[in-house]
PDB file of C-alpha atoms and ligand atoms in Angstrom:
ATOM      1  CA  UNK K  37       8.846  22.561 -30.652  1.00 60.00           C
ATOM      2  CA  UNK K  38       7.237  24.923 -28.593  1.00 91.00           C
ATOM      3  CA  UNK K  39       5.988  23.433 -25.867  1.00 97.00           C
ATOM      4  CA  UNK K  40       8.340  20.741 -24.175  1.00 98.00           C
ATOM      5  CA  UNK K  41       7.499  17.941 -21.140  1.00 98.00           C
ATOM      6  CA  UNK K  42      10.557  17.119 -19.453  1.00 98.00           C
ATOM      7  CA  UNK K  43      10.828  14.023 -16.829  1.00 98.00           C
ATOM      8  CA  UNK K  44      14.176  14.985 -14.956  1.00 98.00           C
ATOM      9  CA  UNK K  45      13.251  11.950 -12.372  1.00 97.00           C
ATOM     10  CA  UNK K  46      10.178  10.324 -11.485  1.00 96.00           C
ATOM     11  CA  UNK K  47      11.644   7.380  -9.117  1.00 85.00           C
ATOM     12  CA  UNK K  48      10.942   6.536  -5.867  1.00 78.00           C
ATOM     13  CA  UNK K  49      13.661   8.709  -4.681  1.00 82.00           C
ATOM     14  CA  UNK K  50      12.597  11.570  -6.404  1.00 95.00           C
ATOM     15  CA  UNK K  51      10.353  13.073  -8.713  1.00 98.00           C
ATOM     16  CA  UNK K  52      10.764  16.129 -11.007  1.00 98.00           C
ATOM     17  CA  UNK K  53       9.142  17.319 -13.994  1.00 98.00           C
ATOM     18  CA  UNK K  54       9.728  20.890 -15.834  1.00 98.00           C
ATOM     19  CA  UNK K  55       6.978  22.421 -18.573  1.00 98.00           C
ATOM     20  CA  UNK K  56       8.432  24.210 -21.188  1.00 98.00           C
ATOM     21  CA  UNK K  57       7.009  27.369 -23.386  1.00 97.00           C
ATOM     22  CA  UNK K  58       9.765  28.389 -25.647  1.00 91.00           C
ATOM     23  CA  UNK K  59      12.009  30.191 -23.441  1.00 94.00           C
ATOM     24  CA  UNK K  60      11.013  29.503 -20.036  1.00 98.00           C
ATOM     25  CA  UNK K  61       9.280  26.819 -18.256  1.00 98.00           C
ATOM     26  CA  UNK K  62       8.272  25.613 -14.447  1.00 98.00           C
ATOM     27  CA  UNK K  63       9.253  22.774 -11.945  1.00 98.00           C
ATOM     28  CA  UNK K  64       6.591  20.600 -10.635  1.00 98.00           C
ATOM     29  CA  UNK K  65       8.189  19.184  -7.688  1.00 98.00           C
ATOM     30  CA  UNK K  66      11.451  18.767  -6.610  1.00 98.00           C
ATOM     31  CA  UNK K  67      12.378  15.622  -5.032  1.00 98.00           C
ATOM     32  CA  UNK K  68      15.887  15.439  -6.763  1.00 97.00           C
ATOM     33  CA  UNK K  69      18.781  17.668  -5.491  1.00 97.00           C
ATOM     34  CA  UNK K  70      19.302  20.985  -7.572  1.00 98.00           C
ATOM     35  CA  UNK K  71      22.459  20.565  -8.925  1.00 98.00           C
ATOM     36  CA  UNK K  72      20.834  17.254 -10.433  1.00 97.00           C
ATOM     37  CA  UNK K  73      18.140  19.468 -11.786  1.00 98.00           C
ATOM     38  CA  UNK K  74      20.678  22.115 -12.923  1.00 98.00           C
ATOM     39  CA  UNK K  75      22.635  19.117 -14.544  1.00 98.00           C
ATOM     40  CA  UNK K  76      19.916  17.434 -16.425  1.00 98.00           C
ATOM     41  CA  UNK K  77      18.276  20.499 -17.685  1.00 98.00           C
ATOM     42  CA  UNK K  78      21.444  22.011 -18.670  1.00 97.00           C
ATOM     43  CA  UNK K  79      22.408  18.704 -20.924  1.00 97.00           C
ATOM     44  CA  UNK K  80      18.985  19.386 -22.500  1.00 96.00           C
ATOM     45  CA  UNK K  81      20.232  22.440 -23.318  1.00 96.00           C
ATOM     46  CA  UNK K  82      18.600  24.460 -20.720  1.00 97.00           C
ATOM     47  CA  UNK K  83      20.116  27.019 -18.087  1.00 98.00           C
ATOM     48  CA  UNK K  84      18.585  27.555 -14.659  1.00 98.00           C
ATOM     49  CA  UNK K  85      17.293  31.016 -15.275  1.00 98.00           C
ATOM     50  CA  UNK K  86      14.906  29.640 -18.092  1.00 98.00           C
ATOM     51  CA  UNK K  87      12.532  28.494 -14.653  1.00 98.00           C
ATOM     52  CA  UNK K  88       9.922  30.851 -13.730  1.00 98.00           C
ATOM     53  CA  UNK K  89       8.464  29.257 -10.769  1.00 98.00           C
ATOM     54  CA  UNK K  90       8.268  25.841  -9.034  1.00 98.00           C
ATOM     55  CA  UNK K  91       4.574  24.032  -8.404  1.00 98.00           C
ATOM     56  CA  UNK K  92       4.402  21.802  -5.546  1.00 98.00           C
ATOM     57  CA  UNK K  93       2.063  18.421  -5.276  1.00 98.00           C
ATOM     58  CA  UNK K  94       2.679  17.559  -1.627  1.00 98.00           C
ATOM     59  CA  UNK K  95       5.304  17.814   1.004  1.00 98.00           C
ATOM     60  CA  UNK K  96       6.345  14.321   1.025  1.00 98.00           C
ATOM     61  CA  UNK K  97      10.634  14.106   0.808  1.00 97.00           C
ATOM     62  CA  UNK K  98      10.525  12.549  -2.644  1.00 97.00           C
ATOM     63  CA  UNK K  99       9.024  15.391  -3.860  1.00 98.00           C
ATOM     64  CA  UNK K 100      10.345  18.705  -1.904  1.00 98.00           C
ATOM     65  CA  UNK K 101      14.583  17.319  -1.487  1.00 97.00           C
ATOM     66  CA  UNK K 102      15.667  20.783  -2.718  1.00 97.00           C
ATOM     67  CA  UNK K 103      12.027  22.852  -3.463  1.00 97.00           C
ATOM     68  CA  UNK K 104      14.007  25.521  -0.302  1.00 97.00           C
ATOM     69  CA  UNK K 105      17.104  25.920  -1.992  1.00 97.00           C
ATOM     70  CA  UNK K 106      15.664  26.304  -5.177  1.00 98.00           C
ATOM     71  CA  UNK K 107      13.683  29.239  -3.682  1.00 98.00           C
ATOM     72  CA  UNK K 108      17.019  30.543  -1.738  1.00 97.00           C
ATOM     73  CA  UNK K 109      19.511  30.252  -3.398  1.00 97.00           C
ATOM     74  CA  UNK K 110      17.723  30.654  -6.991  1.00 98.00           C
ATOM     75  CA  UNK K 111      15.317  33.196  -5.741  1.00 97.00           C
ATOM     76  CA  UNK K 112      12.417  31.071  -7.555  1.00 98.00           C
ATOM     77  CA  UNK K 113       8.830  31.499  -6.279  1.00 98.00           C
ATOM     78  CA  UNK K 114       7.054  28.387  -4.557  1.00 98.00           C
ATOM     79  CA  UNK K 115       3.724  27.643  -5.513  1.00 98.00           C
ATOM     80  CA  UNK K 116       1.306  25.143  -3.566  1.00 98.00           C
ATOM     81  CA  UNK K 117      -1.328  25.179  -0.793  1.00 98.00           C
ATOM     82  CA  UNK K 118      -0.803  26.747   2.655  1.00 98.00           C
ATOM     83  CA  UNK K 119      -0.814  22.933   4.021  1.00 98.00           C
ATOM     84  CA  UNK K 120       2.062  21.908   1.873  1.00 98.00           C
ATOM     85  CA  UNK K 121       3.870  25.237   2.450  1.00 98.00           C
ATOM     86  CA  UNK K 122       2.971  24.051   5.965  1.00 97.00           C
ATOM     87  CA  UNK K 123       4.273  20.627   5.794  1.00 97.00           C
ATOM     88  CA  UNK K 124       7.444  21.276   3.735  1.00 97.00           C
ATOM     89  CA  UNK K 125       8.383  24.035   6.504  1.00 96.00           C
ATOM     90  CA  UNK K 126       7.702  21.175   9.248  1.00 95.00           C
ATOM     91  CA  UNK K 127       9.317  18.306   7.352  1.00 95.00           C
ATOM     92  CA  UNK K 128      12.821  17.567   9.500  1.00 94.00           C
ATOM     93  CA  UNK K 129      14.676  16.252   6.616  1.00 94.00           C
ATOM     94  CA  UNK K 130      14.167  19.319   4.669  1.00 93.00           C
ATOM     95  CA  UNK K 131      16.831  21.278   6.538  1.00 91.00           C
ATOM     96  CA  UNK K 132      16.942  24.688   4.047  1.00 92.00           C
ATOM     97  CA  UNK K 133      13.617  26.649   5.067  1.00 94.00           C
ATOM     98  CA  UNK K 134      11.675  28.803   2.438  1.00 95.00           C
ATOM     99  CA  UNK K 135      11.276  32.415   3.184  1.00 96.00           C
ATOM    100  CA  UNK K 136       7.737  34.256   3.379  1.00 96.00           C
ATOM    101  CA  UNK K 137       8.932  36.018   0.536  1.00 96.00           C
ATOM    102  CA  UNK K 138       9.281  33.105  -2.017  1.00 97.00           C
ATOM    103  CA  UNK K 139       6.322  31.699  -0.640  1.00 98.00           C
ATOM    104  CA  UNK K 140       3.491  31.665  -2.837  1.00 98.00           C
ATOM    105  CA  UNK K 141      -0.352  30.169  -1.394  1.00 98.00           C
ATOM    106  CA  UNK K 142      -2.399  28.754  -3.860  1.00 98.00           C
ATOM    107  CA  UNK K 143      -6.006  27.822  -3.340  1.00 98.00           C
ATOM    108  CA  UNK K 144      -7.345  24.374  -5.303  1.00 97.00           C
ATOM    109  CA  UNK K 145      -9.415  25.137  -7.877  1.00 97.00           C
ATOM    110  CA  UNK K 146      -8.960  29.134  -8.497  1.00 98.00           C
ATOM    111  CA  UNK K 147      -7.000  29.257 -11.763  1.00 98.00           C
ATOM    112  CA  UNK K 148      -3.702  31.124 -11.688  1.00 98.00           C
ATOM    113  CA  UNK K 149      -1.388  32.462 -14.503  1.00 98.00           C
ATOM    114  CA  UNK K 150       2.346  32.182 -15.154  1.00 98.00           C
ATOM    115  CA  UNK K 151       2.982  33.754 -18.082  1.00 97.00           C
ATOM    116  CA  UNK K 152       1.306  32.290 -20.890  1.00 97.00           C
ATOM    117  CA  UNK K 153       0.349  28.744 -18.592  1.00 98.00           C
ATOM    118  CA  UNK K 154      -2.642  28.472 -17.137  1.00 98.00           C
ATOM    119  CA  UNK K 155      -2.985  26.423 -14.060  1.00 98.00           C
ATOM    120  CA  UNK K 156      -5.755  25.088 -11.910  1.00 98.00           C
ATOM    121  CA  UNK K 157      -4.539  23.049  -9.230  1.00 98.00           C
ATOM    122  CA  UNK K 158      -7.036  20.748  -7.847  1.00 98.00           C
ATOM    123  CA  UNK K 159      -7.315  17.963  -4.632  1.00 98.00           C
ATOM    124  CA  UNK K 160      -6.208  14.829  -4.539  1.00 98.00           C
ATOM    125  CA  UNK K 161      -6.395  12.048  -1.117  1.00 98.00           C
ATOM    126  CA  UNK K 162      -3.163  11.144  -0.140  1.00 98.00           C
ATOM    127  CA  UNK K 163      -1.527  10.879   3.354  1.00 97.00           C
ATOM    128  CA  UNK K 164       0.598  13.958   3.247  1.00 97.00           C
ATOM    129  CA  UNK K 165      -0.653  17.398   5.260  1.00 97.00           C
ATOM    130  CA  UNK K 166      -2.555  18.319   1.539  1.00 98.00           C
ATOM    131  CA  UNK K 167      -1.755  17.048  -2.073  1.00 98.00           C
ATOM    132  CA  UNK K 168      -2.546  19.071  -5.040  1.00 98.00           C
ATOM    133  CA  UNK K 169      -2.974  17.711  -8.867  1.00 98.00           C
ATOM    134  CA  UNK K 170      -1.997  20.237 -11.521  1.00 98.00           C
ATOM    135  CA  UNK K 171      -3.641  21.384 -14.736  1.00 98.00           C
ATOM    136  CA  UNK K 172      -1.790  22.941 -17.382  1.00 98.00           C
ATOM    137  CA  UNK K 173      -3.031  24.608 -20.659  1.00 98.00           C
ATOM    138  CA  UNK K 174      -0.880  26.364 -22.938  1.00 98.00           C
ATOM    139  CA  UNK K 175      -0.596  26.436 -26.313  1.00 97.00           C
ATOM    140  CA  UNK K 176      -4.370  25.481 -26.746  1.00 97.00           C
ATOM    141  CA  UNK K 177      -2.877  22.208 -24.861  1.00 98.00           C
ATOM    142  CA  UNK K 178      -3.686  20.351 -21.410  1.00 98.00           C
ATOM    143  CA  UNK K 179      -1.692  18.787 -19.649  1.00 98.00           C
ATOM    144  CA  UNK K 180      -2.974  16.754 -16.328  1.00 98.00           C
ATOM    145  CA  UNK K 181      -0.579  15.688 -13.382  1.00 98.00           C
ATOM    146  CA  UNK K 182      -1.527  13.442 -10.798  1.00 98.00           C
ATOM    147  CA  UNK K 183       0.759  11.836  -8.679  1.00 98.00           C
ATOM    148  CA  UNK K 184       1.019  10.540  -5.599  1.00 98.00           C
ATOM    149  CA  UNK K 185      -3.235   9.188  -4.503  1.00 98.00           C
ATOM    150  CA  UNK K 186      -5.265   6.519  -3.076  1.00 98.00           C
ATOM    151  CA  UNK K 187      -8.000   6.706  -5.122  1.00 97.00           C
ATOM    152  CA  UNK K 188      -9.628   8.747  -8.008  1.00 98.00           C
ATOM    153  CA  UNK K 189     -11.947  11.678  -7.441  1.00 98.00           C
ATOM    154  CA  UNK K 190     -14.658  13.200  -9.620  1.00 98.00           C
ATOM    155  CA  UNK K 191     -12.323  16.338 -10.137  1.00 98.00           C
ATOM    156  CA  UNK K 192      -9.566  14.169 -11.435  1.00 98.00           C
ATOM    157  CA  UNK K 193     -11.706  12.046 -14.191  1.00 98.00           C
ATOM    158  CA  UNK K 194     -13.201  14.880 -15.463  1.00 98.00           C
ATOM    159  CA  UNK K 195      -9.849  16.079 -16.198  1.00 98.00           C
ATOM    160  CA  UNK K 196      -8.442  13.554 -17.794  1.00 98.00           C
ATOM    161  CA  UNK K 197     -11.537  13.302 -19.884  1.00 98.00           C
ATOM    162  CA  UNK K 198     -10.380  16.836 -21.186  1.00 98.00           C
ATOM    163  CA  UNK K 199      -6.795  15.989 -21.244  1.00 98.00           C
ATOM    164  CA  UNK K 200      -4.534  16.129 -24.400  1.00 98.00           C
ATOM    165  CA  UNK K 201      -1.435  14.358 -22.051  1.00 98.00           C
ATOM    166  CA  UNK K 202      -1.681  13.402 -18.893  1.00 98.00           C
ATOM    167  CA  UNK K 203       1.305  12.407 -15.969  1.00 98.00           C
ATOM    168  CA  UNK K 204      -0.597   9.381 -14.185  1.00 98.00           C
ATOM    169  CA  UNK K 205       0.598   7.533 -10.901  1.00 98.00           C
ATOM    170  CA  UNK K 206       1.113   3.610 -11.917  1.00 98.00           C
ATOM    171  CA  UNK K 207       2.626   3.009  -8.425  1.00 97.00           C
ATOM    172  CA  UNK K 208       2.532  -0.513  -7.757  1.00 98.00           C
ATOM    173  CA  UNK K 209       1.855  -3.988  -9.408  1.00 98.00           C
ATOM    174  CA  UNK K 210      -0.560  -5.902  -6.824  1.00 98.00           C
ATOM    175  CA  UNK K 211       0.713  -9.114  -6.571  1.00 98.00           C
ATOM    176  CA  UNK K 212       4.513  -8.039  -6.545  1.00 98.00           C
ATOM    177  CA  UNK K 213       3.354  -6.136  -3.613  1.00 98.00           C
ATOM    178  CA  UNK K 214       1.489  -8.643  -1.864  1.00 98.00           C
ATOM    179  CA  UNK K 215       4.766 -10.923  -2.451  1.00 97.00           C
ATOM    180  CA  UNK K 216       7.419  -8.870  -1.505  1.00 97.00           C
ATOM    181  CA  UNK K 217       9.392  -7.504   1.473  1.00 96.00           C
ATOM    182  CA  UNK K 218       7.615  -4.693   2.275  1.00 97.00           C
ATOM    183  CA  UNK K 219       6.656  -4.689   6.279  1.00 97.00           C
ATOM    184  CA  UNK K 220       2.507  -5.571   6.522  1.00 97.00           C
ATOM    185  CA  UNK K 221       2.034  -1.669   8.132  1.00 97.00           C
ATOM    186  CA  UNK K 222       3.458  -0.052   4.788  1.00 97.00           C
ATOM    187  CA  UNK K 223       1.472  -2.583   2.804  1.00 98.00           C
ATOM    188  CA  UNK K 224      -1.924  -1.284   4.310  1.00 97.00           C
ATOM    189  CA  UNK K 225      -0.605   2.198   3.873  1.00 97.00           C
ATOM    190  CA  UNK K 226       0.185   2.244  -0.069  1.00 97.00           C
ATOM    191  CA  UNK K 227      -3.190   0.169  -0.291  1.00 97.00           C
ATOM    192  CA  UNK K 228      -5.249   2.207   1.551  1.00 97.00           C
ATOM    193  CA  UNK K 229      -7.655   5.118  -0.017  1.00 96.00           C
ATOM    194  CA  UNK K 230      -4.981   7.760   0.869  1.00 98.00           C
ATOM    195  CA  UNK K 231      -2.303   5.579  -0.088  1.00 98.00           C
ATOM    196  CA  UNK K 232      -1.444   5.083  -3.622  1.00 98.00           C
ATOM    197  CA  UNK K 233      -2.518   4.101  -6.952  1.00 98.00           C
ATOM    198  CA  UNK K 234      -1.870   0.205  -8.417  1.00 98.00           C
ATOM    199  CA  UNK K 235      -1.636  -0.783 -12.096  1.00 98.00           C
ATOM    200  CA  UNK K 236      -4.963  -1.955 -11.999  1.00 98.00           C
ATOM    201  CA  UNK K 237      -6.111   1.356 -10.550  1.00 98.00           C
ATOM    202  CA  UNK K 238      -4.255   3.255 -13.152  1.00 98.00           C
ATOM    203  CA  UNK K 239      -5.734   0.874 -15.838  1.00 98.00           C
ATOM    204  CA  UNK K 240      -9.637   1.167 -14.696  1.00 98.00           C
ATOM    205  CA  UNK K 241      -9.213   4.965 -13.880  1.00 98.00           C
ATOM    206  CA  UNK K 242      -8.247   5.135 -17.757  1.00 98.00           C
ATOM    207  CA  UNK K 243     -10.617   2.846 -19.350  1.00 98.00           C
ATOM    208  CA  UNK K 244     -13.117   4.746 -17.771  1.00 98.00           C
ATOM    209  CA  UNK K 245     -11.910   8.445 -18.335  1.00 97.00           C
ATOM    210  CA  UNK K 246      -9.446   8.576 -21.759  1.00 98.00           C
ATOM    211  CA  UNK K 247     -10.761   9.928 -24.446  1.00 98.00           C
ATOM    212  CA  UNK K 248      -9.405  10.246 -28.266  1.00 97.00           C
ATOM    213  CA  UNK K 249      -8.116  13.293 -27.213  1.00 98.00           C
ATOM    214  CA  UNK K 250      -5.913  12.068 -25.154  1.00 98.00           C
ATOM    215  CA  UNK K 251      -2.408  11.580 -27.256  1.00 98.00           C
ATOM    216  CA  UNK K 252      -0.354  10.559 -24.115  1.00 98.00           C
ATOM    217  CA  UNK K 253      -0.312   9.221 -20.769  1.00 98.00           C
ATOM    218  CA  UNK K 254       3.237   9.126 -18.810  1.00 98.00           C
ATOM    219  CA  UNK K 255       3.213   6.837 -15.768  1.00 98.00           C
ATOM    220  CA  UNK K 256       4.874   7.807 -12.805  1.00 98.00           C
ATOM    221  CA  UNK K 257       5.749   7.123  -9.762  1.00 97.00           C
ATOM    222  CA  UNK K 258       6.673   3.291 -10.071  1.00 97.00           C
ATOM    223  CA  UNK K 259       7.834   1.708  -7.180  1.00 96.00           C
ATOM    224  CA  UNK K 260      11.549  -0.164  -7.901  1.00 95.00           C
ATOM    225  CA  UNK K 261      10.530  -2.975  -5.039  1.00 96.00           C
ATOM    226  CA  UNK K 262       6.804  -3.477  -6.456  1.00 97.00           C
ATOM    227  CA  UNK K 263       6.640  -2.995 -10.329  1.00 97.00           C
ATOM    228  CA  UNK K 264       7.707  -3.014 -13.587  1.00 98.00           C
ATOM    229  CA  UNK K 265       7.751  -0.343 -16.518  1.00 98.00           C
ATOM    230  CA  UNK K 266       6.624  -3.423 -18.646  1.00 98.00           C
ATOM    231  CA  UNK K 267       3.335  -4.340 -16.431  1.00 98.00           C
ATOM    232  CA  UNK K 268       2.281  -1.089 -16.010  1.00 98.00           C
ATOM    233  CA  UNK K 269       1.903  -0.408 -19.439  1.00 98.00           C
ATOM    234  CA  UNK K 270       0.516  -3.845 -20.394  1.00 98.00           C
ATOM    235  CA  UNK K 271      -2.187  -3.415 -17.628  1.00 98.00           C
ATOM    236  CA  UNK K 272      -3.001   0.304 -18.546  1.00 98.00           C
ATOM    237  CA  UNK K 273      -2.661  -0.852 -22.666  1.00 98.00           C
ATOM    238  CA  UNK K 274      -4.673  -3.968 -21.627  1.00 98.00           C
ATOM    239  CA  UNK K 275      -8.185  -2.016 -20.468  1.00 97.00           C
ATOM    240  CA  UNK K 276      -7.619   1.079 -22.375  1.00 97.00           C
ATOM    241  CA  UNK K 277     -10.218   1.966 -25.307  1.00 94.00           C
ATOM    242  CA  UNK K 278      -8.588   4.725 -26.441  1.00 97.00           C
ATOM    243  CA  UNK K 279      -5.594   5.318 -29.210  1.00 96.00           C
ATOM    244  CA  UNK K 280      -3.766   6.572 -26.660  1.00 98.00           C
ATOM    245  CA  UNK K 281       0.546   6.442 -26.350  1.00 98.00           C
ATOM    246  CA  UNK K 282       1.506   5.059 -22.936  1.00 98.00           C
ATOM    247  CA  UNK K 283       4.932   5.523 -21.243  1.00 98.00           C
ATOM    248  CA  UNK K 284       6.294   4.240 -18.088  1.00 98.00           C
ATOM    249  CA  UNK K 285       8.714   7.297 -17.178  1.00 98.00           C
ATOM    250  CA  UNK K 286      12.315   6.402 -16.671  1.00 96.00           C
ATOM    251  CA  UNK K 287      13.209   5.954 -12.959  1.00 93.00           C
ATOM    252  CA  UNK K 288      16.568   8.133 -13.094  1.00 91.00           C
ATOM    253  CA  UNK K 289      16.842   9.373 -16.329  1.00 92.00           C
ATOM    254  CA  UNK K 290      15.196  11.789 -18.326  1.00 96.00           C
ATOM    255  CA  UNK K 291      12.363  11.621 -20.979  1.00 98.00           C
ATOM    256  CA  UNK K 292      11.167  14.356 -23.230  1.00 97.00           C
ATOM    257  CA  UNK K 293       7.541  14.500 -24.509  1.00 98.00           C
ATOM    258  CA  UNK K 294       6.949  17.746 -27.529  1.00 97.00           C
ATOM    259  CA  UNK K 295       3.580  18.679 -26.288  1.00 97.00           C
ATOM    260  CA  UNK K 296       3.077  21.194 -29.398  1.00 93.00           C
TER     261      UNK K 296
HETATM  262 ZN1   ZN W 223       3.599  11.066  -1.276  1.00 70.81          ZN
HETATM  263 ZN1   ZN W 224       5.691  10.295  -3.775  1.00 70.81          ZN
END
């Protein structure tokens, strides 16, 4: 297969996903350390050099852990908005810092090209400095990202309404949030509109957008305290209209998707 989705993490402490195109492919985030990266791609068969670039959603920890080393110490350039780039440099627990010269600004919506992938990275409301979806085409193929967001835009449903797979945010199951442990100021955060996106939300967002084009949708993101892989799927199978596959992605291990 020629063009590969790997999930090397997509748990609360850490997400990681690489797009493949035969013999080379690109991060979107790092949230995981690099020698897990370097470890899970390399049991798939794939060595470090095979990564072209790394794209960046946001400069929250769970998604940036090692996006500095991986520009250091393996010289890879790092692709997101000047707020993230902004954020990422500012963020204290990200102790490596990025050099100017494996910096790389991207502006939303201006299409850029790495090798044969196309990407358009577009808005999305979140309470980070900036957070960026992703659109990828290759292979006469889209794929959508969209982690990490309080609410839906316009941008994003229109997307996924042209989407042949799609990497969808199922954060949180309502009422095991409402139950649980969680202290009542984090509550309002993950609830609010820059927050981030519930089973239900996932569910309605889908219902409203899939279309039989879409083959796939991955959810990501799920919290371990606040949901299940089980009733995110149920509540995203329950609404959706389409023929559509849906996946909750493995917290800490990795999943593989042929995308052509
Ligand atoms: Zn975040
Ligand atoms: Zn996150």
């Amino acid at each position: 297969m020629s063009v590969r989705l790997l999930s090397l993490a997509s748990g609360s402490s850490g997400k990681c996903y690489y797009v493949s195109k035969s013999e080379y492919g690109i991060l979107i985030d790092a949230g995981i350390g690099s020698r897990t990266i370097k470890k899970r791609l390399k049991e798939h068969g794939i060595d470090m050099s095979r990564i072209l670039a790394v794209l960046v959603t946001h400069d929250h920890y769970d998604h940036v852990k090692s996006v500095a080393v991986l520009g250091e110490v393996y010289h890879l350039p790092i692709y997101s908005t000047e707020k993230v780039h902004w954020g990422i440099f500012y963020n204290k627990k990200v102790t490596e810092k990025l050099s100017p010269a494996n910096k790389r600004v991207i502006e939303n919506s201006v299409p850029f090209e790495i090798k044969e992938m196309k990407i358009t990275s577009f808005h999305l409301p979140h309470d980070a400095n900036d957070n960026s979806g992703y659109v990828i085409e290759v292979e006469g193929k889209t794929l959508t990202i969209a982690t990490d967001l309080g609410k839906a835009t316009s941008d994003l449903k229109t997307y996924i309404a042209n989407s042949d797979y799609l990497i969808l945010e199922s954060n949180y199951d309502a009422d095991m949030l409402a139950k649980g442990s969680y202290p009542e100021v984090l509550k309002r955060r993950i609830l609010g509109t820059n927050g981030h996106l519930s089973n239900t939300d996932a569910a309605q967002l889908l219902a409203e957008c899939a279309t039989d084009r879409l083959k796939q949708v991955c959810l990501c993101h799920l919290s371990k305290e606040n949901n299940k892989p089980n009733l995110a799927e149920e509540a995203v199978l329950s609404q959706l209209k389409t023929k559509t596959k849906v996946v909750a992605l493995p917290r800490n291990q990795v999943y593989c998707l042929d995308l052509v």
